[in-house]
Amino acid sequence: MTLDIGRAVEEGFSRLTTRNGLLLFVVFLLVGAVSTVAQQSLSVAAFESLVRAAETAGTGADGAFTPEQLETLREQLRTQRAASPLAVDVPAIAAVAVVFLFALVAEAATMVAIRAFASDTTDALPADAADRLVSVTLNGFVGGVVLAVLVTIGLALFVLPGVFLYVVFLFLRQEIALRDRNFVDALAESYELTKGNRITLFGLVAVLVVVAIVGLLPSLVVTAVGGPTLVGTAIGLLVGPIVALFGIAATTNAYQQLRTHTAAEPADDEVGALGPDDIPEP
């Protein structure tokens, strides 16, 4: 079967305007906002800890830093604060905990989104949207980390291996969310399912990348023209969920196209098999 990219892309956009799409947008927006606050707070807290450590170590002949180095660190801290308009004054360990917690929440939201976009119902979440949510979330999170490591290593090895790994494991989360696979089996199932359509899937991934780049442009323009950092951050928070949900919907539709075709194919031992009715009477 040849994957219909146009159909997947069209489905990706159309799902955004449904009731489920709007509901998921709000969820992703809230999760993204809290995650951004935590990440920016962590960045500032880390720089503050570094500056305090440098100040404690001292400067001069008996110190670990020169006055110039200490001033450079302070300038970097001021720059980081300016680039983190949503940062709040919390201990670094608290920020780390929130970042990790909301990474899991984001994973859970992704699993619910996959199930919602795989359903024919668009005005209410499917009944199984939260089934086994803890299990699928943990598998999706660990599988995502494993995939990220593999792709990073592949990209370091002349880029193409990383692209290949990303394409063949594209349906990792769909296998987990829709078929309740553990992440190891999901990787294997995705690898098998993509056979014969990997060039086409690369085209789909390219479309997703282009959409993501277009989504980044407004905030990049604001930054480039020297606009307020808060405005650029706000634009990114609003556009981010749209790009993410489009990608989930389009990928899920592509997955369903291939999975439906695979399920409809007869097994190898059924092809050409003769039954009693196939034998002509003498």
Short mmCIF file of C-alpha atoms in Angstrom, two decimals:
data_model
loop_
_atom_site.label_atom_id
_atom_site.label_comp_id
_atom_site.label_asym_id
_atom_site.label_seq_id
_atom_site.Cartn_x
_atom_site.Cartn_y
_atom_site.Cartn_z
CA MET A 1 0.00 0.00 0.00
CA THR A 2 1.18 3.52 -0.82
CA LEU A 3 0.66 5.89 2.06
CA ASP A 4 -1.48 8.92 1.21
CA ILE A 5 0.48 11.83 2.70
CA GLY A 6 -2.08 14.37 1.53
CA ARG A 7 -4.81 12.57 3.41
CA ALA A 8 -2.69 12.44 6.57
CA VAL A 9 -1.83 16.14 6.36
CA GLU A 10 -5.44 17.11 5.66
CA GLU A 11 -6.59 15.05 8.62
CA GLY A 12 -3.94 16.68 10.77
CA PHE A 13 -5.26 20.15 10.03
CA SER A 14 -8.96 19.25 10.12
CA ARG A 15 -8.69 17.63 13.54
CA LEU A 16 -7.40 20.88 15.03
CA THR A 17 -10.75 22.60 14.50
CA THR A 18 -12.87 19.88 16.12
CA ARG A 19 -14.11 20.05 19.69
CA ASN A 20 -11.53 17.46 20.72
CA GLY A 21 -8.82 19.44 18.98
CA LEU A 22 -9.75 22.61 20.83
CA LEU A 23 -9.97 20.78 24.15
CA LEU A 24 -6.55 19.21 23.63
CA PHE A 25 -5.16 22.60 22.61
CA VAL A 26 -6.16 24.01 26.00
CA VAL A 27 -4.60 21.03 27.79
CA PHE A 28 -1.35 21.25 25.81
CA LEU A 29 -1.26 25.03 26.33
CA LEU A 30 -1.55 24.69 30.11
CA VAL A 31 1.02 21.91 30.26
CA GLY A 32 3.38 23.88 28.05
CA ALA A 33 2.97 27.03 30.14
CA VAL A 34 3.78 25.28 33.42
CA SER A 35 6.69 23.42 31.81
CA THR A 36 8.10 26.65 30.39
CA VAL A 37 7.87 28.39 33.77
CA ALA A 38 9.67 25.45 35.40
CA GLN A 39 12.36 25.25 32.70
CA GLN A 40 13.08 28.97 32.79
CA SER A 41 13.12 28.93 36.59
CA LEU A 42 15.57 26.04 36.53
CA SER A 43 17.87 27.85 34.10
CA VAL A 44 17.96 30.98 36.23
CA ALA A 45 18.39 29.00 39.46
CA ALA A 46 21.29 27.07 37.94
CA PHE A 47 23.07 30.28 36.92
CA GLU A 48 22.43 31.82 40.32
CA SER A 49 23.97 28.78 42.01
CA LEU A 50 26.99 29.03 39.73
CA VAL A 51 27.48 32.71 40.51
CA ARG A 52 27.12 32.12 44.24
CA ALA A 53 29.67 29.31 44.06
CA ALA A 54 32.07 31.59 42.19
CA GLU A 55 31.58 34.37 44.73
CA THR A 56 32.20 31.93 47.57
CA ALA A 57 35.37 30.66 45.89
CA GLY A 58 36.61 34.22 45.75
CA THR A 59 38.73 36.15 43.30
CA GLY A 60 42.26 37.41 43.19
CA ALA A 61 45.48 35.57 43.88
CA ASP A 62 43.92 33.19 46.41
CA GLY A 63 40.59 32.78 44.64
CA ALA A 64 39.44 30.33 42.00
CA PHE A 65 38.23 33.08 39.66
CA THR A 66 39.57 36.34 38.37
CA PRO A 67 37.40 39.45 38.81
CA GLU A 68 36.81 39.45 35.06
CA GLN A 69 35.58 35.85 35.10
CA LEU A 70 33.23 36.57 37.98
CA GLU A 71 31.83 39.60 36.19
CA THR A 72 31.34 37.49 33.06
CA LEU A 73 29.30 34.99 35.07
CA ARG A 74 27.20 37.80 36.52
CA GLU A 75 26.58 39.16 33.03
CA GLN A 76 25.51 35.70 31.86
CA LEU A 77 23.11 35.53 34.79
CA ARG A 78 21.60 38.89 33.82
CA THR A 79 21.25 37.67 30.23
CA GLN A 80 19.57 34.47 31.37
CA ARG A 81 17.12 36.40 33.52
CA ALA A 82 16.25 38.65 30.58
CA ALA A 83 15.68 35.58 28.40
CA SER A 84 13.47 33.94 31.04
CA PRO A 85 10.53 36.30 31.62
CA LEU A 86 8.40 33.55 33.18
CA ALA A 87 10.99 32.40 35.70
CA VAL A 88 9.99 32.38 39.35
CA ASP A 89 12.21 32.33 42.39
CA VAL A 90 12.21 28.67 43.45
CA PRO A 91 14.97 26.27 44.49
CA ALA A 92 16.59 24.43 41.61
CA ILE A 93 15.52 21.05 43.00
CA ALA A 94 11.88 22.16 43.01
CA ALA A 95 12.16 23.32 39.40
CA VAL A 96 13.73 19.98 38.41
CA ALA A 97 10.85 18.12 40.07
CA VAL A 98 8.24 20.19 38.24
CA VAL A 99 10.03 19.79 34.89
CA PHE A 100 10.10 16.01 35.31
CA LEU A 101 6.51 15.81 36.55
CA PHE A 102 5.16 17.82 33.65
CA ALA A 103 7.22 15.84 31.17
CA LEU A 104 5.16 12.86 32.34
CA VAL A 105 1.95 14.91 32.17
CA ALA A 106 2.82 15.94 28.61
CA GLU A 107 3.40 12.29 27.72
CA ALA A 108 0.01 11.35 29.17
CA ALA A 109 -1.64 14.16 27.19
CA THR A 110 0.03 12.87 24.03
CA MET A 111 -1.35 9.38 24.61
CA VAL A 112 -4.85 10.78 25.11
CA ALA A 113 -4.47 12.89 21.96
CA ILE A 114 -3.45 9.85 19.90
CA ARG A 115 -6.51 7.94 21.08
CA ALA A 116 -8.76 10.94 20.44
CA PHE A 117 -7.44 11.46 16.91
CA ALA A 118 -7.69 7.74 16.16
CA SER A 119 -11.38 7.79 17.08
CA ASP A 120 -14.15 8.67 14.64
CA THR A 121 -15.76 10.76 17.37
CA THR A 122 -14.63 14.38 17.27
CA ASP A 123 -16.96 16.06 19.76
CA ALA A 124 -16.02 14.03 22.85
CA LEU A 125 -13.02 12.07 24.01
CA PRO A 126 -13.33 8.32 23.38
CA ALA A 127 -14.35 6.14 26.31
CA ASP A 128 -10.93 4.48 26.40
CA ALA A 129 -8.98 7.76 26.33
CA ALA A 130 -7.64 7.24 29.86
CA ASP A 131 -7.47 3.43 29.92
CA ARG A 132 -4.19 2.12 31.39
CA LEU A 133 -2.94 5.69 31.25
CA VAL A 134 -0.18 5.22 33.82
CA SER A 135 1.21 2.20 31.98
CA VAL A 136 1.11 3.72 28.51
CA THR A 137 2.53 7.01 29.81
CA LEU A 138 5.53 5.33 31.40
CA ASN A 139 6.14 3.21 28.31
CA GLY A 140 5.81 6.25 26.07
CA PHE A 141 8.16 8.29 28.23
CA VAL A 142 10.86 5.61 28.46
CA GLY A 143 10.44 4.71 24.80
CA GLY A 144 10.70 8.36 23.85
CA VAL A 145 13.94 8.71 25.80
CA VAL A 146 15.37 5.58 24.17
CA LEU A 147 14.34 6.82 20.73
CA ALA A 148 15.83 10.26 21.38
CA VAL A 149 19.15 8.67 22.36
CA LEU A 150 19.16 6.42 19.29
CA VAL A 151 18.30 9.28 16.94
CA THR A 152 20.92 11.55 18.52
CA ILE A 153 23.59 8.91 18.08
CA GLY A 154 22.41 8.31 14.53
CA LEU A 155 22.53 12.02 13.70
CA ALA A 156 26.07 12.16 15.04
CA LEU A 157 26.96 9.36 12.62
CA PHE A 158 26.62 11.39 9.42
CA VAL A 159 22.95 12.38 9.97
CA LEU A 160 21.29 9.77 7.74
CA PRO A 161 21.26 6.96 10.34
CA GLY A 162 19.42 9.29 12.72
CA VAL A 163 16.84 10.20 10.09
CA PHE A 164 16.35 6.52 9.27
CA LEU A 165 15.83 5.61 12.92
CA TYR A 166 13.33 8.43 13.41
CA VAL A 167 11.30 7.29 10.39
CA VAL A 168 11.24 3.57 11.18
CA PHE A 169 10.25 4.22 14.81
CA LEU A 170 7.79 6.98 13.94
CA PHE A 171 4.80 5.01 15.24
CA LEU A 172 6.28 4.16 18.64
CA ARG A 173 3.63 6.04 20.60
CA GLN A 174 0.75 4.97 18.37
CA GLU A 175 1.62 1.32 19.03
CA ILE A 176 1.73 2.01 22.77
CA ALA A 177 -1.45 4.10 22.95
CA LEU A 178 -3.63 2.14 20.54
CA ARG A 179 -2.38 -1.43 20.92
CA ASP A 180 -1.11 -1.37 24.51
CA ARG A 181 2.41 -2.45 23.54
CA ASN A 182 5.37 -2.01 25.84
CA PHE A 183 8.00 0.28 24.39
CA VAL A 184 10.27 -2.57 23.24
CA ASP A 185 7.48 -4.28 21.30
CA ALA A 186 6.27 -0.91 20.05
CA LEU A 187 9.67 -0.17 18.54
CA ALA A 188 9.66 -3.57 16.83
CA GLU A 189 6.08 -3.17 15.56
CA SER A 190 6.79 0.30 14.21
CA TYR A 191 9.88 -0.99 12.41
CA GLU A 192 7.83 -3.70 10.71
CA LEU A 193 4.87 -1.47 9.91
CA THR A 194 6.98 1.14 8.14
CA LYS A 195 8.50 -1.37 5.72
CA GLY A 196 7.69 -0.50 2.13
CA ASN A 197 6.64 3.06 2.98
CA ARG A 198 9.75 4.57 4.51
CA ILE A 199 10.48 6.96 1.66
CA THR A 200 6.88 8.18 1.80
CA LEU A 201 7.06 8.49 5.58
CA PHE A 202 10.22 10.53 5.20
CA GLY A 203 8.13 12.89 3.08
CA LEU A 204 5.55 13.09 5.87
CA VAL A 205 8.28 13.84 8.41
CA ALA A 206 9.59 16.56 6.10
CA VAL A 207 6.12 18.14 6.03
CA LEU A 208 5.97 18.03 9.83
CA VAL A 209 9.38 19.71 10.05
CA VAL A 210 8.31 22.46 7.65
CA VAL A 211 5.15 23.09 9.67
CA ALA A 212 7.23 23.25 12.86
CA ILE A 213 9.63 25.76 11.29
CA VAL A 214 6.75 27.91 10.08
CA GLY A 215 5.31 27.76 13.58
CA LEU A 216 8.58 29.02 15.04
CA LEU A 217 8.87 31.97 12.67
CA PRO A 218 6.63 34.45 14.54
CA SER A 219 8.55 34.16 17.81
CA LEU A 220 11.87 34.21 15.94
CA VAL A 221 10.84 37.39 14.13
CA VAL A 222 9.91 39.05 17.43
CA THR A 223 13.30 38.12 18.84
CA ALA A 224 15.16 39.21 15.70
CA VAL A 225 13.64 42.68 15.70
CA GLY A 226 14.39 43.14 19.38
CA GLY A 227 10.82 42.77 20.57
CA PRO A 228 9.92 41.97 24.17
CA THR A 229 11.06 38.51 25.22
CA LEU A 230 7.73 37.93 26.93
CA VAL A 231 5.89 38.46 23.64
CA GLY A 232 8.09 35.96 21.84
CA THR A 233 7.60 33.46 24.66
CA ALA A 234 3.83 33.95 24.62
CA ILE A 235 3.67 33.41 20.86
CA GLY A 236 5.72 30.24 21.22
CA LEU A 237 3.38 28.97 23.93
CA LEU A 238 0.35 29.55 21.70
CA VAL A 239 1.80 28.11 18.51
CA GLY A 240 3.55 25.14 20.13
CA PRO A 241 0.38 23.16 20.94
CA ILE A 242 -0.98 23.72 17.42
CA VAL A 243 2.18 22.33 15.83
CA ALA A 244 2.34 19.42 18.27
CA LEU A 245 -1.31 18.43 17.82
CA PHE A 246 -1.06 18.70 14.05
CA GLY A 247 1.91 16.34 14.12
CA ILE A 248 0.12 13.86 16.39
CA ALA A 249 -3.04 13.88 14.26
CA ALA A 250 -1.22 13.54 10.94
CA THR A 251 1.06 10.77 12.22
CA THR A 252 -1.86 8.91 13.78
CA ASN A 253 -3.78 9.03 10.51
CA ALA A 254 -0.75 7.70 8.63
CA TYR A 255 -0.48 4.93 11.21
CA GLN A 256 -4.13 4.01 10.78
CA GLN A 257 -3.77 3.89 7.02
CA LEU A 258 -0.92 1.41 7.24
CA ARG A 259 -2.36 -0.59 10.13
CA THR A 260 -5.76 -0.93 8.42
CA HIS A 261 -4.12 -2.14 5.24
CA THR A 262 -1.95 -4.61 7.15
CA ALA A 263 -4.96 -6.00 9.01
CA ALA A 264 -6.83 -6.45 5.72
CA GLU A 265 -4.04 -8.45 4.11
CA PRO A 266 -4.47 -12.23 4.24
CA ALA A 267 -1.87 -14.19 6.11
CA ASP A 268 0.80 -15.92 4.05
CA ASP A 269 -0.59 -19.36 4.79
CA GLU A 270 -4.02 -18.23 3.60
CA VAL A 271 -2.89 -17.02 0.21
CA GLY A 272 -3.66 -19.59 -2.45
CA ALA A 273 -5.18 -22.06 0.01
CA LEU A 274 -7.97 -24.18 -1.47
CA GLY A 275 -11.13 -25.06 0.37
CA PRO A 276 -13.65 -27.79 -0.44
CA ASP A 277 -15.71 -25.39 -2.51
CA ASP A 278 -12.68 -24.51 -4.64
CA ILE A 279 -12.27 -28.07 -5.97
CA PRO A 280 -14.28 -28.53 -9.15
CA GLU A 281 -16.68 -31.43 -9.29
CA PRO A 282 -15.81 -34.18 -11.77
#
